[in-house]
Amino acid sequence: MIKVVMSYFTDYLSMYDDRYGVVDFRDKDVIDVGAFIGDTTIYFIMRGAGRVVAIEPHPNAFRELIRNVELNGLTNEVIPINAALSSLSGTTCASMDLDLGSIMATYFGPVTNDGICINGVRARLIALGEVINETRVHTDVLKMNCEGCEYGVILNDYEHVRLFRELIFEYRRWITGIPVKELLNVLSKDFKCIFTGRAHEDYGYVYCRRIT
C-alpha cells in the first residue's frame, strides 16, 4: 500500500491504471515530468520501474514529493529535480499563493519579465537533453503531464523525444490552442500512438511506442 502524506491522494491506483496501465514499467527507467507530490513516481515504481526521475517545478509540491519518497523508502530509486521541463532555457515563476490543487493544474512556462515574479519563487527550466545527461538514466519511458509543456517539448525538442522507446502524455487543447493531431503528425515519424483511457478532442492521454 502506498503511503502518501496528502491523504486524499491515497486512492488513485485504479485511475492511474486507466491512464498508464498500457505501459509495462518492469525494469524500465522513467522520466516523470509533472511529478507533483510524487504520486505517479511512486506508482511507476510499484509497477516495477527501475529508476524514476521526478521533475516538479513548484517548491511546495516538490517538498511533498521528497516527503512521500522518503516515507515509502524509495530514495535510492527516485532522482528528484526541482525544475520545469521546457524546450527553452531560463526560469519559470512558481506562485507561493497556490494550493496543491491549483499547482496540479498550472502550466509553469518561461518568464522573461522580472516584475512578473514578485510574489513567487523562480525555478529553473530544464531541457530534456539536460535531464538525460545529468541523470544518466536509460531513455525507456517519458511521461509528461505538465499542463501544456508537452506541446513545446514535442514540437521544438523532438530530437530528444525520439530517443525514448515509449511515451505517455496528457494533452489539453484549451491551454495551447493546438490540436493533438499536430503532435501526432510529428510523432508518427518514429512512433505508433494510441489514445488511452477516456480520450476527447480537447483532453486526454496518448501512449506511443517507437517503431523505428
mmCIF file of C-alpha atoms in Angstrom, residues 41-211:
data_model
loop_
_atom_site.group_PDB
_atom_site.id
_atom_site.type_symbol
_atom_site.label_atom_id
_atom_site.label_comp_id
_atom_site.label_asym_id
_atom_site.label_seq_id
_atom_site.Cartn_x
_atom_site.Cartn_y
_atom_site.Cartn_z
ATOM 1 C CA THR A 41 6.506 8.478 -9.324
ATOM 2 C CA ILE A 42 5.651 6.006 -6.573
ATOM 3 C CA TYR A 43 3.015 4.347 -8.761
ATOM 4 C CA PHE A 44 5.574 3.689 -11.508
ATOM 5 C CA ILE A 45 7.950 2.050 -9.028
ATOM 6 C CA MET A 46 5.088 -0.047 -7.640
ATOM 7 C CA ARG A 47 4.533 -1.218 -11.203
ATOM 8 C CA GLY A 48 8.152 -2.353 -11.468
ATOM 9 C CA ALA A 49 10.092 0.668 -12.752
ATOM 10 C CA GLY A 50 13.803 0.607 -12.012
ATOM 11 C CA ARG A 51 14.554 4.311 -11.585
ATOM 12 C CA VAL A 52 12.289 7.338 -11.855
ATOM 13 C CA VAL A 53 13.430 10.898 -12.491
ATOM 14 C CA ALA A 54 10.761 13.060 -10.820
ATOM 15 C CA ILE A 55 10.586 16.579 -12.283
ATOM 16 C CA GLU A 56 8.449 19.120 -10.411
ATOM 17 C CA PRO A 57 8.895 22.924 -10.500
ATOM 18 C CA HIS A 58 6.769 24.164 -7.594
ATOM 19 C CA PRO A 59 8.688 24.172 -4.274
ATOM 20 C CA ASN A 60 5.644 23.235 -2.175
ATOM 21 C CA ALA A 61 4.731 20.237 -4.325
ATOM 22 C CA PHE A 62 8.417 19.311 -4.575
ATOM 23 C CA ARG A 63 8.686 19.322 -0.778
ATOM 24 C CA GLU A 64 5.739 16.917 -0.553
ATOM 25 C CA LEU A 65 7.318 14.776 -3.275
ATOM 26 C CA ILE A 66 10.502 14.396 -1.225
ATOM 27 C CA ARG A 67 8.492 13.544 1.901
ATOM 28 C CA ASN A 68 6.453 10.916 0.078
ATOM 29 C CA VAL A 69 9.521 9.320 -1.490
ATOM 30 C CA GLU A 70 11.215 9.136 1.913
ATOM 31 C CA LEU A 71 8.032 7.867 3.592
ATOM 32 C CA ASN A 72 7.954 4.965 1.139
ATOM 33 C CA GLY A 73 11.684 4.219 1.422
ATOM 34 C CA LEU A 74 12.359 4.940 -2.256
ATOM 35 C CA THR A 75 15.243 7.406 -2.107
ATOM 36 C CA ASN A 76 17.520 5.005 -3.993
ATOM 37 C CA GLU A 77 15.033 4.602 -6.843
ATOM 38 C CA VAL A 78 13.969 8.234 -7.306
ATOM 39 C CA ILE A 79 16.009 11.129 -8.698
ATOM 40 C CA PRO A 80 14.097 14.335 -7.817
ATOM 41 C CA ILE A 81 14.648 17.507 -9.861
ATOM 42 C CA ASN A 82 13.125 20.837 -8.838
ATOM 43 C CA ALA A 83 12.639 22.335 -12.308
ATOM 44 C CA ALA A 84 10.166 22.730 -15.161
ATOM 45 C CA LEU A 85 10.728 20.839 -18.394
ATOM 46 C CA SER A 86 10.933 23.138 -21.406
ATOM 47 C CA SER A 87 12.401 23.424 -24.878
ATOM 48 C CA LEU A 88 13.712 26.857 -23.810
ATOM 49 C CA SER A 89 16.360 27.911 -21.313
ATOM 50 C CA GLY A 90 15.752 30.297 -18.440
ATOM 51 C CA THR A 91 13.426 30.269 -15.447
ATOM 52 C CA THR A 92 9.756 29.994 -14.561
ATOM 53 C CA CYS A 93 7.808 31.582 -11.720
ATOM 54 C CA ALA A 94 6.047 29.491 -9.086
ATOM 55 C CA SER A 95 3.433 31.488 -7.191
ATOM 56 C CA MET A 96 3.519 30.735 -3.484
ATOM 57 C CA ASP A 97 -0.181 31.613 -3.204
ATOM 58 C CA LEU A 98 -1.258 28.403 -4.956
ATOM 59 C CA ASP A 99 -2.676 25.463 -3.013
ATOM 60 C CA LEU A 100 -1.786 21.931 -4.085
ATOM 61 C CA GLY A 101 -4.911 21.542 -6.189
ATOM 62 C CA SER A 102 -4.073 24.699 -8.127
ATOM 63 C CA ILE A 103 -0.419 23.710 -8.532
ATOM 64 C CA MET A 104 -1.533 20.479 -10.176
ATOM 65 C CA ALA A 105 -3.440 22.453 -12.830
ATOM 66 C CA THR A 106 -0.867 25.185 -13.540
ATOM 67 C CA TYR A 107 1.464 25.480 -16.525
ATOM 68 C CA PHE A 108 4.908 26.737 -15.472
ATOM 69 C CA GLY A 109 6.246 28.353 -18.630
ATOM 70 C CA PRO A 110 9.231 30.636 -19.312
ATOM 71 C CA VAL A 111 9.334 34.021 -17.572
ATOM 72 C CA THR A 112 11.323 36.859 -19.127
ATOM 73 C CA ASN A 113 9.958 39.842 -17.170
ATOM 74 C CA ASP A 114 11.399 40.091 -13.650
ATOM 75 C CA GLY A 115 8.343 42.039 -12.484
ATOM 76 C CA ILE A 116 6.078 39.060 -13.133
ATOM 77 C CA CYS A 117 7.600 37.009 -10.301
ATOM 78 C CA ILE A 118 7.335 39.496 -7.434
ATOM 79 C CA ASN A 119 5.079 37.204 -5.354
ATOM 80 C CA GLY A 120 6.621 33.927 -6.451
ATOM 81 C CA VAL A 121 9.757 31.834 -6.466
ATOM 82 C CA ARG A 122 11.824 31.258 -9.566
ATOM 83 C CA ALA A 123 12.577 27.709 -10.668
ATOM 84 C CA ARG A 124 14.880 26.753 -13.489
ATOM 85 C CA LEU A 125 13.780 25.482 -16.846
ATOM 86 C CA ILE A 126 15.456 22.255 -17.879
ATOM 87 C CA ALA A 127 15.635 20.699 -21.327
ATOM 88 C CA LEU A 128 15.106 17.012 -21.965
ATOM 89 C CA GLY A 129 18.688 16.603 -23.140
ATOM 90 C CA GLU A 130 19.933 18.085 -19.870
ATOM 91 C CA VAL A 131 17.812 15.659 -17.860
ATOM 92 C CA ILE A 132 19.199 12.695 -19.773
ATOM 93 C CA ASN A 133 22.800 13.887 -19.419
ATOM 94 C CA GLU A 134 22.520 14.816 -15.735
ATOM 95 C CA THR A 135 20.805 11.634 -14.563
ATOM 96 C CA ARG A 136 22.297 9.073 -16.981
ATOM 97 C CA VAL A 137 19.043 7.102 -16.956
ATOM 98 C CA HIS A 138 18.013 4.935 -19.876
ATOM 99 C CA THR A 139 15.577 6.519 -22.313
ATOM 100 C CA ASP A 140 12.907 3.881 -21.751
ATOM 101 C CA VAL A 141 9.724 5.787 -20.842
ATOM 102 C CA LEU A 142 8.892 9.500 -20.937
ATOM 103 C CA LYS A 143 5.725 10.538 -19.083
ATOM 104 C CA MET A 144 4.536 14.136 -19.413
ATOM 105 C CA ASN A 145 1.629 15.666 -17.519
ATOM 106 C CA CYS A 146 2.689 19.282 -17.236
ATOM 107 C CA GLU A 147 -0.381 21.288 -18.266
ATOM 108 C CA GLY A 148 0.936 22.298 -21.690
ATOM 109 C CA CYS A 149 4.715 21.877 -21.653
ATOM 110 C CA GLU A 150 4.218 18.641 -23.614
ATOM 111 C CA TYR A 151 3.467 20.681 -26.735
ATOM 112 C CA GLY A 152 6.651 22.745 -26.647
ATOM 113 C CA VAL A 153 8.818 19.728 -25.915
ATOM 114 C CA ILE A 154 7.360 17.535 -28.672
ATOM 115 C CA LEU A 155 7.215 20.278 -31.310
ATOM 116 C CA ASN A 156 10.521 22.022 -30.519
ATOM 117 C CA ASP A 157 12.757 19.355 -28.965
ATOM 118 C CA TYR A 158 11.769 16.294 -30.939
ATOM 119 C CA GLU A 159 15.383 15.199 -31.378
ATOM 120 C CA HIS A 160 15.404 14.187 -27.715
ATOM 121 C CA VAL A 161 11.805 12.967 -27.552
ATOM 122 C CA ARG A 162 12.528 10.442 -30.299
ATOM 123 C CA LEU A 163 15.254 8.846 -28.159
ATOM 124 C CA PHE A 164 12.638 7.221 -25.928
ATOM 125 C CA ARG A 165 11.166 3.787 -26.528
ATOM 126 C CA GLU A 166 7.788 4.725 -25.065
ATOM 127 C CA LEU A 167 5.901 7.946 -24.391
ATOM 128 C CA ILE A 168 2.756 8.649 -22.441
ATOM 129 C CA PHE A 169 1.479 12.183 -22.154
ATOM 130 C CA GLU A 170 -1.550 14.307 -21.413
ATOM 131 C CA TYR A 171 -2.844 16.814 -23.959
ATOM 132 C CA ARG A 172 -5.042 19.829 -23.233
ATOM 133 C CA ARG A 173 -6.009 21.767 -26.324
ATOM 134 C CA TRP A 174 -7.671 24.615 -24.415
ATOM 135 C CA ILE A 175 -4.341 25.543 -22.807
ATOM 136 C CA THR A 176 -2.306 25.837 -26.009
ATOM 137 C CA GLY A 177 -4.907 26.075 -28.765
ATOM 138 C CA ILE A 178 -3.015 23.344 -30.624
ATOM 139 C CA PRO A 179 -4.977 20.220 -31.659
ATOM 140 C CA VAL A 180 -3.478 16.907 -30.615
ATOM 141 C CA LYS A 181 -3.279 15.834 -34.272
ATOM 142 C CA GLU A 182 -0.354 18.249 -34.724
ATOM 143 C CA LEU A 183 1.566 16.369 -32.047
ATOM 144 C CA LEU A 184 0.604 13.024 -33.572
ATOM 145 C CA ASN A 185 1.787 14.147 -37.010
ATOM 146 C CA VAL A 186 5.242 14.851 -35.603
ATOM 147 C CA LEU A 187 5.353 11.671 -33.533
ATOM 148 C CA SER A 188 4.270 9.499 -36.475
ATOM 149 C CA LYS A 189 7.789 9.808 -37.904
ATOM 150 C CA ASP A 190 9.066 7.373 -35.283
ATOM 151 C CA PHE A 191 6.147 6.212 -33.123
ATOM 152 C CA LYS A 192 2.856 4.392 -33.282
ATOM 153 C CA CYS A 193 0.434 6.218 -30.982
ATOM 154 C CA ILE A 194 -2.949 5.371 -29.473
ATOM 155 C CA PHE A 195 -5.326 7.158 -27.101
ATOM 156 C CA THR A 196 -5.656 5.679 -23.615
ATOM 157 C CA GLY A 197 -8.442 5.949 -21.071
ATOM 158 C CA ARG A 198 -11.238 8.412 -21.782
ATOM 159 C CA ALA A 199 -9.956 10.446 -24.710
ATOM 160 C CA HIS A 200 -11.654 13.577 -26.032
ATOM 161 C CA GLU A 201 -10.780 16.039 -28.778
ATOM 162 C CA ASP A 202 -9.565 18.655 -26.314
ATOM 163 C CA TYR A 203 -8.272 16.491 -23.474
ATOM 164 C CA GLY A 204 -6.899 13.024 -22.898
ATOM 165 C CA TYR A 205 -3.852 10.773 -22.799
ATOM 166 C CA VAL A 206 -1.739 9.380 -25.614
ATOM 167 C CA TYR A 207 0.568 6.365 -25.500
ATOM 168 C CA CYS A 208 3.297 5.973 -28.126
ATOM 169 C CA ARG A 209 5.719 3.151 -28.860
ATOM 170 C CA ARG A 210 8.749 3.722 -31.059
ATOM 171 C CA ILE A 211 8.678 1.764 -34.310
#
